[in-house]
XYZ file of N, CA and C in Angstrom:
387
model
N 18.473 -48.527 -3.494
C 19.293 -47.842 -3.299
C 19.520 -47.232 -1.498
N 20.514 -47.013 -0.814
C 20.213 -46.648 0.620
C 19.853 -45.241 0.267
N 19.236 -44.809 1.246
C 18.943 -43.101 1.619
C 20.147 -42.675 2.388
N 20.242 -41.717 1.829
C 21.348 -40.404 2.870
C 20.585 -39.603 3.955
N 21.206 -39.975 4.770
C 20.673 -38.598 5.726
C 20.781 -36.932 5.388
N 20.830 -36.192 5.739
C 21.162 -34.931 5.985
C 22.230 -34.610 6.062
N 22.979 -34.907 6.594
C 24.572 -34.760 6.838
C 25.518 -35.499 5.806
N 24.800 -36.352 5.343
C 25.759 -37.085 4.120
C 24.897 -35.956 3.056
N 23.929 -35.784 2.405
C 23.889 -34.811 1.538
C 24.345 -33.301 1.528
N 24.750 -32.815 2.906
C 25.953 -31.585 2.580
C 26.951 -32.271 2.548
N 27.765 -33.194 2.782
C 28.554 -33.866 2.833
C 29.414 -33.686 0.919
N 27.819 -34.723 0.550
C 27.645 -34.749 -1.044
C 28.483 -33.058 -1.859
N 27.637 -31.969 -1.551
C 27.136 -30.896 -2.154
C 28.381 -30.326 -1.733
N 29.134 -30.118 -0.215
C 30.447 -29.303 -0.188
C 31.274 -30.044 -0.922
N 31.294 -31.069 -1.617
C 32.555 -31.616 -2.324
C 32.318 -31.494 -4.035
N 30.871 -30.557 -4.124
C 30.633 -29.814 -5.490
C 30.997 -28.733 -6.137
N 31.391 -28.871 -6.930
C 31.607 -27.258 -7.965
C 30.146 -26.272 -7.765
N 30.760 -25.239 -7.872
C 29.211 -24.271 -8.518
C 28.756 -24.925 -9.693
N 29.043 -25.145 -10.377
C 28.810 -25.415 -11.503
C 27.895 -26.484 -11.503
N 28.274 -28.184 -11.197
C 27.723 -29.199 -10.753
C 26.594 -28.752 -9.698
N 26.520 -27.854 -8.997
C 25.590 -27.929 -7.799
C 24.357 -26.953 -8.381
N 24.747 -25.973 -9.803
C 23.672 -25.091 -10.440
C 23.059 -25.788 -11.183
N 23.845 -27.497 -11.858
C 23.076 -28.431 -12.935
C 22.300 -29.126 -11.914
N 22.342 -29.459 -10.506
C 21.567 -30.330 -9.713
C 19.998 -29.816 -9.414
N 20.790 -28.370 -9.173
C 19.584 -28.010 -8.685
C 18.291 -27.501 -10.435
N 19.070 -27.536 -11.285
C 18.226 -27.430 -12.619
C 17.177 -28.780 -12.697
N 18.079 -29.747 -12.330
C 17.696 -31.222 -12.708
C 16.555 -31.211 -11.212
N 16.919 -30.544 -10.256
C 15.854 -30.965 -9.050
C 14.746 -30.375 -9.383
N 14.782 -29.114 -9.802
C 13.441 -28.422 -10.327
C 12.950 -28.929 -11.633
N 13.123 -29.762 -12.316
C 12.286 -29.908 -13.752
C 12.049 -31.317 -12.883
N 12.467 -31.897 -11.849
C 12.317 -33.188 -11.987
C 10.562 -33.190 -11.208
N 11.115 -32.091 -10.058
C 9.830 -31.905 -9.314
C 8.812 -30.746 -9.451
N 9.104 -30.295 -10.507
C 8.507 -29.497 -11.142
C 8.042 -28.040 -10.319
N 8.900 -27.564 -9.439
C 9.026 -26.561 -8.437
C 10.313 -25.591 -8.705
N 10.602 -24.377 -8.574
C 11.633 -23.498 -8.521
C 12.499 -23.522 -7.242
N 13.570 -22.687 -7.630
C 14.362 -23.106 -6.102
C 13.468 -22.168 -4.894
N 12.804 -20.820 -5.174
C 12.401 -20.400 -3.860
C 11.089 -21.397 -4.089
N 10.382 -22.196 -4.625
C 9.148 -22.656 -4.245
C 8.957 -23.660 -2.799
N 9.804 -24.743 -2.777
C 9.771 -25.660 -1.575
C 9.597 -24.308 -0.017
N 10.360 -23.394 0.110
C 10.171 -22.421 1.030
C 8.742 -22.094 1.659
N 8.166 -21.483 0.069
C 6.434 -20.716 0.511
C 5.782 -22.448 0.418
N 6.135 -23.462 -0.201
C 5.371 -24.379 -0.341
C 5.364 -25.298 1.087
N 6.059 -24.799 1.859
C 6.313 -25.791 3.227
C 5.476 -24.846 4.162
N 5.948 -23.789 4.242
C 5.143 -22.590 4.972
C 3.174 -23.176 5.046
N 2.760 -23.385 3.441
C 1.636 -23.296 3.671
C 0.646 -24.378 4.503
N 0.907 -25.086 4.199
C 0.405 -26.663 4.978
C 0.558 -25.927 6.705
N 1.713 -25.649 6.969
C 1.748 -25.096 8.865
C 0.586 -23.910 8.696
N -0.186 -23.418 8.273
C -1.218 -22.575 8.321
C -2.625 -23.084 8.375
N -2.465 -24.499 7.623
C -3.927 -25.079 7.987
C -4.279 -25.460 6.304
N -3.444 -25.053 5.331
C -3.437 -25.607 3.689
C -4.454 -24.320 3.103
N -5.051 -23.394 3.610
C -5.958 -22.451 2.860
C -5.111 -21.349 3.130
N -4.092 -20.821 3.080
C -3.064 -19.590 3.343
C -2.809 -19.056 2.000
N -2.917 -17.857 2.204
C -3.308 -16.783 0.899
C -1.427 -16.780 0.749
N -1.289 -16.739 -1.037
C 0.144 -17.391 -1.436
C 1.004 -15.930 -0.894
N 2.339 -16.715 -0.256
C 3.352 -15.284 0.469
C 3.837 -14.526 -1.105
N 3.470 -13.462 -0.651
C 4.182 -11.628 -1.325
C 5.675 -11.102 -1.155
N 6.148 -11.421 -1.925
C 7.520 -11.361 -2.044
C 8.181 -9.702 -1.876
N 8.727 -9.524 -0.684
C 8.714 -7.618 -0.245
C 9.737 -7.362 -1.457
N 9.701 -5.863 -1.686
C 10.114 -5.748 -3.181
C 11.673 -5.301 -2.522
N 12.854 -5.266 -2.505
C 13.633 -4.933 -2.400
C 14.502 -3.367 -3.331
N 13.753 -3.033 -4.525
C 14.320 -2.227 -5.138
C 12.958 -1.133 -5.394
N 13.651 0.025 -5.210
C 12.063 1.125 -5.207
C 12.664 2.088 -6.185
N 11.637 2.654 -6.512
C 11.826 3.832 -7.606
C 11.656 5.180 -6.927
N 11.985 6.411 -6.910
C 11.486 7.671 -6.350
C 10.945 8.327 -7.334
N 9.105 8.388 -8.084
C 8.623 9.383 -8.723
C 8.499 10.796 -8.104
N 8.763 11.845 -8.647
C 8.295 13.164 -8.425
C 6.850 13.495 -9.127
N 5.897 13.382 -8.581
C 4.591 13.367 -9.431
C 4.315 14.727 -9.445
N 5.015 16.063 -8.781
C 4.561 17.196 -8.864
C 5.311 18.057 -7.680
N 6.029 19.350 -7.617
C 6.635 20.084 -6.880
C 5.581 21.073 -5.824
N 4.766 20.936 -6.439
C 3.746 21.963 -5.545
C 3.880 23.049 -5.285
N 3.801 24.099 -4.379
C 3.907 25.215 -4.399
C 5.595 25.905 -3.568
N 6.235 24.787 -3.641
C 7.438 25.560 -3.270
C 8.395 24.944 -4.043
N 8.083 25.193 -5.208
C 8.870 24.888 -6.482
C 10.690 24.636 -5.894
N 11.164 26.130 -5.764
C 12.293 26.529 -5.227
C 13.131 25.255 -4.234
N 12.439 25.172 -3.316
C 12.930 24.104 -1.951
C 12.232 22.930 -2.829
N 11.886 22.398 -3.674
C 11.710 21.137 -4.219
C 12.865 21.125 -4.725
N 13.744 22.202 -5.643
C 14.458 21.677 -6.195
C 16.030 21.844 -5.737
N 15.647 22.308 -4.710
C 17.041 22.479 -3.490
C 17.185 20.703 -3.068
N 16.055 20.275 -2.874
C 16.439 19.148 -1.847
C 16.240 18.181 -3.255
N 16.055 18.482 -4.790
C 16.243 17.126 -5.779
C 17.465 17.401 -5.878
N 18.114 18.624 -5.490
C 19.962 18.224 -5.832
C 20.758 17.345 -4.677
N 20.361 17.536 -3.223
C 20.687 17.276 -2.508
C 20.610 15.061 -2.406
N 19.168 15.403 -3.083
C 18.915 13.549 -2.847
C 19.315 12.959 -4.300
N 19.575 13.811 -5.201
C 19.960 13.032 -6.813
C 21.431 13.747 -7.114
N 22.437 12.750 -6.622
C 23.438 13.269 -6.659
C 23.960 14.210 -8.317
N 25.172 14.816 -8.146
C 25.753 15.553 -9.655
C 25.202 16.337 -10.083
N 23.848 16.568 -9.703
C 23.115 17.566 -10.592
C 23.009 18.704 -10.155
N 23.093 19.864 -11.299
C 23.437 21.311 -11.142
C 21.980 21.389 -11.284
N 22.309 22.918 -10.963
C 20.668 23.935 -11.087
C 19.737 23.867 -11.858
N 20.484 23.776 -12.901
C 19.205 23.892 -14.082
C 18.975 22.515 -14.728
N 20.040 21.054 -14.216
C 19.229 20.056 -14.878
C 18.040 19.922 -13.215
N 18.064 20.245 -12.137
C 17.256 20.030 -11.299
C 16.329 20.536 -11.411
N 16.325 21.950 -12.117
C 14.852 22.846 -12.477
C 13.943 22.280 -13.413
N 14.790 21.194 -14.526
C 14.308 21.055 -15.593
C 13.611 19.416 -15.437
N 14.140 19.145 -14.659
C 13.962 17.964 -14.017
C 12.548 18.073 -13.164
N 12.186 19.136 -12.173
C 11.064 19.404 -11.596
C 10.066 19.519 -12.222
N 10.511 20.769 -13.316
C 9.640 21.198 -14.154
C 8.941 20.441 -15.365
N 9.283 19.513 -15.281
C 9.305 17.912 -16.017
C 8.202 16.956 -15.310
N 7.597 17.264 -14.601
C 6.926 16.147 -13.384
C 5.792 15.795 -13.785
N 5.390 14.559 -13.903
C 6.135 13.267 -13.204
C 6.882 13.179 -13.945
N 8.206 12.604 -13.183
C 9.524 12.101 -13.354
C 10.298 11.270 -12.385
N 10.705 10.109 -12.444
C 11.313 9.307 -11.535
C 12.674 9.940 -11.563
N 13.155 10.468 -10.202
C 14.393 10.826 -9.212
C 15.207 10.326 -9.223
N 15.198 8.945 -8.571
C 15.857 7.777 -8.312
C 15.407 6.304 -8.367
N 16.039 5.669 -9.448
C 15.998 4.177 -9.595
C 16.487 2.954 -8.894
N 16.010 2.347 -8.526
C 16.503 0.795 -7.871
C 17.074 0.841 -6.582
N 16.456 1.371 -6.069
C 17.149 1.797 -4.693
C 16.631 1.245 -3.462
N 17.590 0.665 -2.848
C 16.693 0.155 -1.214
C 15.518 0.846 -0.255
N 14.740 0.107 0.535
C 13.667 0.750 0.875
C 14.245 2.074 1.840
N 15.427 2.056 2.533
C 15.698 3.073 3.095
C 15.960 4.498 2.563
N 16.856 4.580 1.633
C 17.007 5.112 0.681
C 16.160 5.972 0.188
N 14.844 5.370 -0.375
C 13.383 5.682 -1.137
C 12.967 6.139 0.106
N 12.555 5.614 1.426
C 11.749 6.726 1.909
C 12.417 8.044 2.678
N 14.028 7.531 3.010
C 14.713 8.998 3.318
C 14.113 9.914 2.478
N 14.515 9.474 1.159
C 14.229 10.402 0.074
C 12.930 11.140 -0.016
N 12.123 10.261 0.064
C 10.719 10.870 0.062
C 10.418 11.698 0.989
N 10.346 11.208 2.489
C 10.641 12.586 3.267
C 11.147 13.620 3.484
N 12.021 13.728 2.758
C 12.792 15.014 2.315
C 11.928 15.874 1.467
N 11.632 15.197 0.473
C 10.883 15.872 -0.443
C 9.617 16.106 -0.159
N 9.004 15.620 0.828
C 7.567 15.989 1.155
C 7.796 16.935 1.883
N 8.707 16.761 2.812
C 8.917 17.878 3.822
C 9.120 19.489 3.130
N 9.393 19.344 1.638
C 9.802 20.271 0.752
C 8.448 21.169 0.544
N 7.532 20.189 0.090
C 6.579 20.376 -0.615
C 6.442 19.780 -1.849
N 6.811 18.724 -2.650
C 6.318 17.849 -3.076
C 5.801 16.758 -2.806
N 5.069 16.061 -3.905
C 4.444 15.199 -4.228
C 5.136 13.694 -4.938
N 5.268 13.241 -3.815
C 6.001 11.641 -4.195
C 5.569 10.210 -4.568
N 6.245 9.357 -5.430
C 5.647 8.443 -5.500
C 6.547 7.134 -5.212
N 6.123 5.867 -4.379
C 7.309 4.960 -4.526
C 6.528 4.155 -5.568
N 7.472 3.557 -6.630
C 6.958 2.194 -7.020
C 8.047 1.168 -7.223
């Protein structure tokens, strides 16, 4: 069997449908006992001298959990209404009083950090998970 160059392989992949590519990736993973993300981490490990710590994936979704309202419950309720869209005064008050309770779920890091900063400034204790 003739050895294909990288460019020839890319040309072959360009001609394939997404379904065919998906099947290829599954067969590749089964044949070499790897996952699609593993070759990147495995390639980086030998460059570091072979004794590198496992690469930990960075979280891209966070939950903002209200641990407690602190001493300034009214200010925290106001900020909760800002941060969590669509809440009325009654719902925000119930949410704050039933802490610990998740306020936002599955948000990106920037939104989670912004909400945490606002809530902590108002006096709440917040945990990001």
